[in-house]
Short mmCIF file of C-alpha atoms and ligand atoms in Angstrom, two decimals:
data_model
loop_
_atom_site.label_atom_id
_atom_site.label_comp_id
_atom_site.label_asym_id
_atom_site.label_seq_id
_atom_site.Cartn_x
_atom_site.Cartn_y
_atom_site.Cartn_z
CA MET A 5 -0.04 -0.14 -0.17
CA SER A 6 1.49 3.40 -1.01
CA THR A 7 2.51 6.30 1.90
CA GLY A 8 -1.54 7.85 2.10
CA SER A 9 -3.57 5.52 1.07
CA LYS A 10 -5.10 5.02 4.62
CA MET A 11 -6.18 8.84 4.34
CA VAL A 12 -9.29 8.67 2.12
CA PHE A 13 -11.79 10.92 4.28
CA LEU A 14 -14.91 10.95 1.20
CA GLU A 15 -16.21 8.27 -0.84
CA GLU A 16 -15.98 9.53 -3.98
CA GLY A 17 -18.51 12.23 -5.10
CA GLY A 18 -19.46 12.99 -1.20
CA GLY A 19 -19.39 16.08 0.22
CA ARG A 20 -18.42 17.36 3.20
CA SER A 21 -20.84 16.40 4.90
CA SER A 22 -20.36 12.69 4.07
CA LEU A 23 -17.71 12.51 5.46
CA PRO A 24 -17.75 8.47 6.24
CA ALA A 25 -15.33 8.94 9.21
CA GLU A 26 -13.09 11.76 11.44
CA PRO A 27 -9.62 11.47 10.88
CA ASN A 28 -7.51 10.80 13.90
CA VAL A 29 -4.47 13.20 13.61
CA LEU A 30 -1.51 12.87 15.66
CA LEU A 31 0.60 15.99 16.65
CA LEU A 32 3.94 15.55 17.52
CA VAL A 33 5.84 18.51 18.54
CA SER A 34 9.41 19.22 19.41
CA GLY A 35 11.13 21.67 21.52
CA GLY A 36 10.64 25.10 19.50
CA ILE A 37 9.55 28.08 19.90
CA ALA A 38 6.66 28.00 17.30
CA ALA A 39 5.52 25.72 19.82
CA TYR A 40 3.20 28.59 21.09
CA LYS A 41 1.17 28.04 17.93
CA ILE A 42 0.30 24.32 17.85
CA PRO A 43 -2.84 25.59 20.31
CA GLU A 44 -4.29 27.11 16.34
CA LEU A 45 -3.15 23.98 14.94
CA VAL A 46 -4.70 22.01 17.14
CA ARG A 47 -8.23 23.51 17.07
CA GLU A 48 -8.22 23.73 13.63
CA PHE A 49 -7.62 19.80 12.88
CA ARG A 50 -11.36 19.39 15.54
CA ARG A 51 -13.25 22.10 13.69
CA GLU A 52 -12.90 19.74 10.92
CA GLY A 53 -14.14 16.76 12.91
CA ALA A 54 -10.23 15.09 13.32
CA HIS A 55 -9.89 13.70 16.45
CA VAL A 56 -6.46 14.74 17.76
CA ARG A 57 -3.94 13.16 20.06
CA CYS A 58 -1.13 15.50 21.17
CA ALA A 59 2.83 13.91 22.33
CA MET A 60 5.41 15.44 22.87
CA THR A 61 9.09 15.69 23.56
CA GLU A 62 10.84 17.13 26.79
CA SER A 63 11.50 19.87 25.70
CA ALA A 64 8.74 20.46 23.63
CA LYS A 65 7.17 21.42 27.59
CA GLU A 66 9.01 23.85 28.30
CA PHE A 67 7.79 25.38 25.04
CA VAL A 68 3.78 25.12 25.58
CA SER A 69 1.94 23.86 28.04
CA PRO A 70 0.73 20.15 28.38
CA LEU A 71 -2.55 20.83 29.80
CA VAL A 72 -3.02 23.86 27.64
CA LEU A 73 -2.99 20.61 23.98
CA GLN A 74 -5.23 18.58 26.61
CA THR A 75 -7.46 20.84 27.03
CA LEU A 76 -8.60 22.09 23.55
CA SER A 77 -8.18 17.80 22.23
CA GLY A 78 -10.02 16.81 25.16
CA GLU A 79 -6.83 14.44 24.83
CA ALA A 80 -4.50 13.45 26.99
CA VAL A 81 -1.06 14.42 26.12
CA ARG A 82 1.59 11.95 25.90
CA ILE A 83 5.08 12.76 26.77
CA SER A 84 7.29 9.54 28.91
CA LEU A 85 8.05 6.37 26.37
CA LEU A 86 8.02 4.69 29.68
CA GLU A 87 5.81 5.94 31.76
CA PRO A 88 3.02 2.85 32.81
CA SER A 89 0.40 5.28 33.60
CA GLU A 90 0.60 6.89 30.21
CA GLU A 91 0.65 3.55 28.36
CA GLY A 92 -1.53 2.04 30.49
CA ASP A 93 -3.92 4.77 28.44
CA ILE A 94 -2.74 4.09 24.30
CA GLY A 95 0.28 2.20 24.62
CA HIS A 96 2.49 3.70 21.63
CA ILE A 97 2.21 1.51 19.08
CA ASP A 98 -1.17 1.28 19.23
CA LEU A 99 -0.83 5.93 19.06
CA ALA A 100 1.16 4.68 15.36
CA ASP A 101 -1.87 2.98 14.50
CA TRP A 102 -3.96 4.91 15.57
CA ALA A 103 -2.65 7.71 13.30
CA ASP A 104 -4.57 8.80 9.76
CA VAL A 105 -1.94 11.28 9.39
CA VAL A 106 0.87 12.53 10.95
CA VAL A 107 1.84 15.54 12.09
CA VAL A 108 5.31 16.78 13.09
CA ALA A 109 4.87 20.98 14.07
CA PRO A 110 7.40 22.10 15.43
CA ALA A 111 10.27 20.02 13.73
CA THR A 112 13.77 20.71 15.29
CA ALA A 113 16.79 20.40 13.50
CA ASN A 114 17.61 17.66 16.05
CA LEU A 115 13.85 15.86 15.57
CA MET A 116 14.42 15.71 12.13
CA ALA A 117 18.74 13.98 12.89
CA LYS A 118 16.57 11.53 14.82
CA GLN A 119 14.36 10.68 12.18
CA ALA A 120 16.29 10.15 9.32
CA LEU A 121 18.62 8.47 10.91
CA GLY A 122 16.05 6.35 12.75
CA ILE A 123 16.88 6.90 16.01
CA ALA A 124 13.88 6.06 18.35
CA ASP A 125 14.64 7.58 22.22
CA ASP A 126 11.32 9.04 22.74
CA LEU A 127 7.97 9.40 22.75
CA VAL A 128 8.14 11.19 19.39
CA THR A 129 10.68 9.61 18.06
CA THR A 130 9.78 6.26 18.64
CA VAL A 131 5.65 6.46 17.12
CA LEU A 132 7.30 8.24 13.96
CA LEU A 133 9.85 5.24 13.38
CA ALA A 134 6.35 2.78 14.11
CA THR A 135 3.99 4.63 11.98
CA THR A 136 2.56 3.43 8.74
CA ALA A 137 1.16 6.34 8.25
CA PRO A 138 1.73 9.66 6.02
CA ILE A 139 3.94 12.63 7.80
CA VAL A 140 3.79 15.60 7.30
CA LEU A 141 6.61 17.57 8.87
CA ALA A 142 6.99 21.36 9.63
CA PRO A 143 10.12 22.69 10.47
CA ALA A 144 11.19 25.80 12.88
CA MET A 145 15.23 26.49 12.97
CA ASN A 146 17.46 29.31 13.35
CA VAL A 147 18.82 29.87 9.51
CA ASN A 148 21.64 29.11 9.64
CA MET A 149 20.28 25.36 10.99
CA TRP A 150 18.23 24.68 8.35
CA GLU A 151 21.06 26.15 6.11
CA ASN A 152 23.40 23.91 7.95
CA THR A 153 25.06 20.75 5.71
CA SER A 154 23.31 18.14 8.01
CA THR A 155 20.37 19.21 8.02
CA ILE A 156 20.09 20.01 3.70
CA LYS A 157 21.06 16.09 3.71
CA ASN A 158 18.38 14.65 6.56
CA VAL A 159 15.17 16.76 5.16
CA LYS A 160 16.89 15.37 1.60
CA VAL A 161 16.27 11.53 3.06
CA LEU A 162 13.48 12.54 4.32
CA LYS A 163 11.86 14.08 1.16
CA GLU A 164 12.77 10.73 -0.15
CA ARG A 165 11.33 8.80 1.78
CA GLY A 166 7.68 9.98 1.21
CA VAL A 167 7.71 12.83 4.39
CA VAL A 168 5.98 15.56 3.36
CA PHE A 169 7.74 19.62 4.07
CA VAL A 170 5.33 22.32 4.84
CA GLY A 171 8.07 25.43 5.26
CA PRO A 172 9.41 26.39 6.59
CA GLU A 173 9.06 30.22 5.24
CA ALA A 174 11.07 33.43 5.29
CA GLY A 175 11.09 36.03 8.13
CA ASP A 176 12.02 36.83 11.03
CA LEU A 177 13.00 34.53 13.12
CA ALA A 178 12.62 34.50 17.73
CA CYS A 179 16.39 33.64 17.49
CA GLY A 180 16.56 37.54 15.92
CA TRP A 181 17.89 36.40 12.97
CA GLN A 182 16.34 36.90 9.32
CA GLY A 183 15.64 34.09 6.86
CA MET A 184 14.38 30.96 6.24
CA GLY A 185 13.39 29.13 9.42
CA ARG A 186 9.90 30.34 10.41
CA MET A 187 7.25 27.60 10.27
CA SER A 188 4.82 27.97 8.44
CA GLU A 189 0.91 28.59 9.94
CA ALA A 190 -1.31 26.69 11.59
CA SER A 191 -3.60 26.82 8.53
CA ASP A 192 -0.89 26.11 5.88
CA ILE A 193 -0.29 23.11 8.60
CA PHE A 194 -3.85 21.88 8.40
CA ARG A 195 -4.30 22.04 4.71
CA ALA A 196 -1.41 20.11 3.54
CA ALA A 197 -2.23 17.27 6.11
CA TYR A 198 -6.24 17.28 5.98
CA GLY A 199 -6.78 17.43 2.38
CA PHE A 200 -4.75 14.69 1.12
CA HIS A 201 -7.05 12.94 -0.80
CA ALA A 202 -10.46 14.78 -0.52
CA PRO A 203 -12.78 16.55 -3.09
CA GLY A 204 -11.02 20.06 -3.80
CA SER A 205 -7.42 18.75 -2.61
CA LEU A 206 -5.48 19.34 -5.70
CA LYS A 207 -7.85 23.24 -5.94
CA GLY A 208 -5.55 25.02 -7.81
CA GLU A 209 -3.53 23.09 -9.33
CA ARG A 210 -3.71 22.27 -13.37
CA ILE A 211 -3.18 19.51 -14.48
CA LEU A 212 -2.09 18.66 -18.13
CA VAL A 213 -2.92 14.89 -18.91
CA THR A 214 -2.22 12.75 -22.23
CA ALA A 215 -3.75 9.38 -23.31
CA GLY A 216 -4.43 7.33 -25.69
CA GLY A 217 -1.95 5.86 -28.77
CA THR A 218 -1.44 8.41 -31.72
CA ARG A 219 -2.55 6.84 -35.04
CA GLU A 220 0.70 7.97 -37.99
CA PRO A 221 -0.44 7.70 -40.91
CA ILE A 222 0.73 6.01 -43.98
CA ASP A 223 -2.15 6.55 -46.02
CA PRO A 224 -6.63 7.65 -46.37
CA VAL A 225 -6.57 4.64 -44.56
CA ARG A 226 -4.25 2.62 -43.23
CA SER A 227 -2.02 4.10 -40.03
CA LEU A 228 0.58 2.68 -37.84
CA THR A 229 -0.03 2.85 -33.54
CA ASN A 230 0.65 1.89 -30.61
CA ARG A 231 -1.47 -0.64 -28.69
CA SER A 232 -3.49 1.67 -25.59
CA SER A 233 -6.50 1.72 -24.67
CA GLY A 234 -6.38 5.06 -23.07
CA LYS A 235 -7.69 4.09 -19.86
CA MET A 236 -4.62 4.65 -17.94
CA GLY A 237 -4.84 8.35 -18.85
CA TYR A 238 -8.61 8.83 -19.34
CA ALA A 239 -8.31 7.65 -14.96
CA VAL A 240 -5.68 10.30 -13.84
CA ALA A 241 -7.99 13.04 -15.29
CA LYS A 242 -11.29 11.67 -14.34
CA GLU A 243 -9.81 11.28 -10.63
CA ALA A 244 -8.07 14.87 -10.75
CA ILE A 245 -11.11 16.81 -11.30
CA ARG A 246 -13.38 14.62 -8.39
CA ARG A 247 -10.04 16.59 -6.58
CA GLY A 248 -10.96 19.98 -7.40
CA ALA A 249 -8.00 20.56 -10.56
CA ASP A 250 -8.51 21.31 -13.82
CA VAL A 251 -7.45 19.50 -16.14
CA VAL A 252 -6.39 19.35 -19.58
CA LEU A 253 -6.68 15.89 -21.86
CA ILE A 254 -5.46 15.94 -24.78
CA SER A 255 -6.34 12.09 -26.35
CA ALA A 256 -5.04 10.80 -29.07
CA PRO A 257 -7.72 8.47 -30.33
CA THR A 258 -9.42 6.21 -27.73
CA SER A 259 -13.52 4.21 -27.28
CA LEU A 260 -13.80 6.34 -24.18
CA SER A 261 -15.52 9.35 -23.24
CA ALA A 262 -13.87 12.29 -22.04
CA PRO A 263 -14.41 12.78 -17.79
CA GLU A 264 -17.61 15.34 -17.52
CA GLY A 265 -15.31 18.82 -16.40
CA VAL A 266 -11.61 17.94 -18.07
CA SER A 267 -11.24 20.30 -21.14
CA LEU A 268 -10.21 17.92 -24.22
CA VAL A 269 -8.16 18.39 -26.65
CA ALA A 270 -8.21 15.84 -29.48
CA VAL A 271 -5.00 14.20 -31.51
CA GLU A 272 -4.77 11.84 -33.48
CA THR A 273 -0.12 12.23 -34.37
CA ALA A 274 2.94 13.14 -31.88
CA LEU A 275 3.28 15.84 -33.88
CA GLU A 276 -0.12 16.84 -33.11
CA MET A 277 0.39 15.99 -29.74
CA ARG A 278 3.62 17.07 -29.29
CA THR A 279 2.06 21.08 -30.21
CA ALA A 280 -0.83 20.57 -27.86
CA VAL A 281 1.41 19.90 -25.22
CA LYS A 282 4.01 22.55 -25.34
CA ALA A 283 0.98 25.10 -26.11
CA GLU A 284 -0.81 23.64 -22.45
CA PHE A 285 2.72 23.26 -20.19
CA GLU A 286 3.65 26.33 -19.36
CA LYS A 287 -0.01 26.99 -17.79
CA SER A 288 0.01 23.43 -16.38
CA SER A 289 1.66 22.61 -12.55
CA ALA A 290 1.36 19.52 -13.76
CA LEU A 291 1.93 16.81 -16.90
CA VAL A 292 1.26 13.00 -16.57
CA MET A 293 1.84 11.34 -19.61
CA ALA A 294 -0.20 8.15 -20.29
CA ALA A 295 -0.01 8.71 -24.11
CA ALA A 296 1.84 5.76 -25.92
CA VAL A 297 3.35 7.76 -28.15
CA ALA A 298 4.47 5.98 -31.41
CA ASP A 299 8.44 6.51 -31.80
CA PHE A 300 8.24 6.71 -35.34
CA ARG A 301 5.74 7.70 -37.97
CA PRO A 302 5.98 7.49 -42.13
CA ALA A 303 8.29 9.84 -44.66
CA VAL A 304 5.39 10.05 -46.46
CA SER A 305 2.02 10.10 -46.27
CA GLU A 306 0.07 9.22 -49.08
CA THR A 307 -2.77 11.62 -49.49
CA ARG A 308 -4.43 9.22 -52.05
CA LYS A 309 -4.64 5.24 -50.53
CA ILE A 310 -2.18 2.87 -51.31
CA LYS A 311 -3.35 0.99 -54.64
CA LYS A 312 -2.20 -2.89 -54.22
CA GLU A 313 -2.42 -2.90 -57.92
CA GLN A 314 0.83 0.40 -57.65
CA VAL A 315 2.80 -2.41 -55.53
CA GLU A 316 5.50 -4.29 -57.70
CA GLY A 317 5.86 -8.01 -56.22
CA ASP A 318 5.08 -9.03 -52.05
CA THR A 319 6.92 -6.15 -50.59
CA ILE A 320 6.30 -2.81 -49.56
CA ASN A 321 9.13 -0.52 -48.17
CA LEU A 322 8.23 1.94 -45.76
CA LYS A 323 10.49 4.26 -44.40
CA LEU A 324 10.21 5.40 -40.94
CA LEU A 325 11.19 8.91 -39.36
CA ARG A 326 11.86 9.06 -35.44
CA ASN A 327 9.32 10.91 -34.35
CA PRO A 328 10.26 13.37 -31.12
CA ASP A 329 10.46 12.39 -27.26
CA ILE A 330 7.48 14.66 -25.74
CA LEU A 331 9.05 13.38 -22.26
CA ALA A 332 11.86 14.28 -21.97
CA GLU A 333 11.61 17.20 -24.40
CA VAL A 334 9.20 19.25 -21.44
CA SER A 335 11.24 17.27 -18.98
CA ALA A 336 14.28 19.43 -19.66
CA ILE A 337 12.28 22.94 -19.44
CA LYS A 338 10.10 21.78 -16.14
CA ASN A 339 11.04 23.96 -13.18
CA ASN A 340 9.15 24.13 -10.92
CA ARG A 341 6.34 22.08 -12.19
CA VAL A 342 5.90 17.84 -11.67
CA VAL A 343 5.65 15.61 -15.00
CA VAL A 344 5.23 12.23 -14.52
CA GLY A 345 6.07 9.80 -16.76
CA PHE A 346 5.38 6.06 -18.69
CA ALA A 347 7.00 2.87 -19.02
CA ALA A 348 5.21 -0.49 -20.23
CA GLU A 349 7.77 -3.43 -19.79
CA SER A 350 7.92 -6.75 -20.84
CA HIS A 351 11.10 -7.86 -18.90
CA ASN A 352 13.20 -6.99 -16.69
CA LEU A 353 10.22 -3.85 -15.89
CA VAL A 354 12.63 -2.22 -12.64
CA ALA A 355 15.90 -2.05 -14.56
CA ALA A 356 14.76 -0.90 -17.18
CA ALA A 357 12.69 2.00 -15.61
CA ARG A 358 15.36 3.26 -13.85
CA LYS A 359 17.04 4.31 -17.56
CA LYS A 360 14.26 5.48 -18.95
CA ILE A 361 13.45 7.59 -15.99
CA LYS A 362 17.06 8.92 -16.53
CA SER A 363 17.19 9.60 -20.25
CA LYS A 364 13.51 10.90 -19.38
CA GLY A 365 14.57 13.48 -16.76
CA CYS A 366 10.76 13.46 -15.50
CA ASP A 367 10.07 13.41 -12.22
CA LEU A 368 8.16 10.32 -11.60
CA LEU A 369 8.14 7.02 -13.66
CA VAL A 370 5.10 4.98 -13.75
CA ALA A 371 6.12 1.18 -14.86
CA ASN A 372 3.50 -1.01 -15.74
CA ASP A 373 4.94 -4.83 -16.76
CA ILE A 374 2.35 -5.59 -20.25
CA SER A 375 3.17 -9.07 -19.35
CA ARG A 376 0.41 -9.87 -17.16
CA SER A 377 -2.72 -10.17 -17.98
CA ASP A 378 -4.37 -8.89 -14.92
CA ALA A 379 -2.31 -5.67 -16.16
CA GLY A 380 -2.01 -3.03 -18.56
CA PHE A 381 -3.84 -2.48 -22.05
CA GLU A 382 -6.99 -3.34 -22.39
CA SER A 383 -7.41 -4.37 -18.61
CA ASP A 384 -9.61 -2.14 -16.01
CA THR A 385 -6.23 -2.96 -12.63
CA ASN A 386 -3.08 -2.22 -13.44
CA ALA A 387 0.17 -3.80 -11.54
CA VAL A 388 3.46 -0.88 -10.83
CA VAL A 389 5.75 0.35 -9.90
CA PHE A 390 6.89 3.43 -9.24
CA ILE A 391 10.30 4.80 -9.67
CA THR A 392 12.33 7.66 -8.65
CA PRO A 393 14.62 9.79 -9.99
CA ASP A 394 16.98 7.73 -7.76
CA GLY A 395 16.58 4.93 -8.33
CA SER A 396 14.04 4.49 -5.44
CA ILE A 397 10.87 1.76 -5.86
CA GLU A 398 7.91 1.32 -4.62
CA GLU A 399 5.76 -1.67 -5.59
CA LEU A 400 1.81 -1.28 -5.59
CA PRO A 401 0.13 -4.36 -4.56
CA LEU A 402 -2.62 -4.55 -8.25
CA GLN A 403 -5.18 -1.86 -8.05
CA THR A 404 -7.78 -0.81 -10.53
CA LYS A 405 -6.99 1.75 -12.48
CA GLN A 406 -8.77 4.24 -10.82
CA GLU A 407 -6.75 3.51 -7.87
CA VAL A 408 -3.13 3.50 -9.44
CA ALA A 409 -4.53 7.14 -10.47
CA GLY A 410 -5.41 8.22 -7.09
CA ASN A 411 -1.89 7.02 -6.23
CA ILE A 412 0.05 8.80 -9.11
CA LEU A 413 -1.99 12.40 -7.77
CA ASP A 414 -0.97 12.02 -4.63
CA ARG A 415 2.90 11.76 -5.15
CA ILE A 416 2.33 14.45 -7.78
CA LYS A 417 0.12 16.97 -4.51
CA LYS A 418 3.72 15.73 -2.39
CA LEU A 419 5.89 17.21 -4.64
CA ARG A 420 4.10 20.00 -5.60
CA LEU A 421 4.19 20.48 -1.53
CA THR A 422 7.97 20.33 -1.40
CA ARG A 423 8.84 22.85 -4.22
O1 C5P B 7 10.51 5.62 -24.88
P1 C5P B 7 9.09 5.08 -24.40
O2 C5P B 7 8.17 4.81 -25.81
O3 C5P B 7 9.03 3.56 -23.65
O4 C5P B 7 9.00 6.19 -22.82
C1 C5P B 7 7.50 6.42 -22.35
C2 C5P B 7 6.31 8.07 -22.53
O5 C5P B 7 7.31 8.29 -22.50
C3 C5P B 7 5.26 7.54 -22.06
O6 C5P B 7 5.67 8.04 -20.93
C4 C5P B 7 5.45 8.21 -23.02
O7 C5P B 7 3.57 8.84 -22.73
C5 C5P B 7 6.08 9.03 -23.54
N1 C5P B 7 6.70 9.50 -24.72
C6 C5P B 7 6.59 10.67 -25.33
N2 C5P B 7 7.35 10.98 -26.90
C7 C5P B 7 7.87 9.80 -27.82
C8 C5P B 7 7.05 8.91 -26.91
C9 C5P B 7 7.39 8.13 -26.31
O8 C5P B 7 6.24 11.44 -24.95
N3 C5P B 7 7.86 10.15 -28.68
#
């Protein structure tokens, strides 16, 4: 199961009133001056109907009163790992399992260092190691601490593991310095933690999706094409709409009808798809390149049907030209846009996909094994592996294409939050 998959707050098509359950938010507080903002964060979560439990480090007690957090959350605050009365109430593993999302705010440099190393020497770090819930981290520290190579390295490690960072922001710091290090406002931390899967969670994002197999004409009746039902790309477009994004779907021919709410741009050939992608890319925050783009096109597309009688003997020579690699071209100019590519492989899936993500330069590659009968092409299910530029992988179980689409959009959301 991918990170974040526990936090499904709303049923498909449901509104706020149809929340199936109130999410469990575990708030871990470490010792920084920014802890004074935590009571407001607890109130934000509670206002939205979340159950909140707080745990804090020993030093955090110096910055915010456990009694305040206890009163606002309505739950006892946990501090000690070894205190029998605290463990009796809810054990540390139960606490880690209870959470639908874990929020660490403020996250000190020390806490992030321990988390990056997997140290578990108090309640907060132990819970962080034990939880499988998505983790949202709001750092707060002096600018020099934030810019220290150790911290930079730890942040990188944690981001690679899928931890979502909110902030820090630039501004006046409590220590008297100016620069990066202020903890984000409670409302921003709340949005990052709460709204992952919910309808509206991609509000403000403009997502460009390509789908279908391009068709490269030989003459008016014949063409070269790639096998593709278009189902994966259409599922991404549909799920992105459900989450509140503006969606432009650039589609090569398929037998599917466009999901309600998308702007459809119909294309046939790879060159037309490239023109359409380039026209839309700059205005978009993410591109999901699910189309099966033909790598070659006939050098000449006859305007009249080639008659059999015109062909001498039993063979015909078709000269092909290489099509531009749209994914590689746009990845080279993506800046902070998120670009996702696909790879259909019949053997050595992971090795081939690792090579491909390097050559394409995208942020995420979704690789599927086309030798399986329950995945890829016409199927409604897909078994995919996510590959990131550093070569790390996440193998997803067999899921519906809609669920795979959701996981892709979770990744996009996380990447957008960390840019
Ligand atoms: O190189 P390959 O065709 O395996 O790469 C697959 C990925 O690259 C898909 O995301 C596909 O949409 C994209 N692609 C492209 N332009 C091409 C060929 C593939 O954008 N000419």
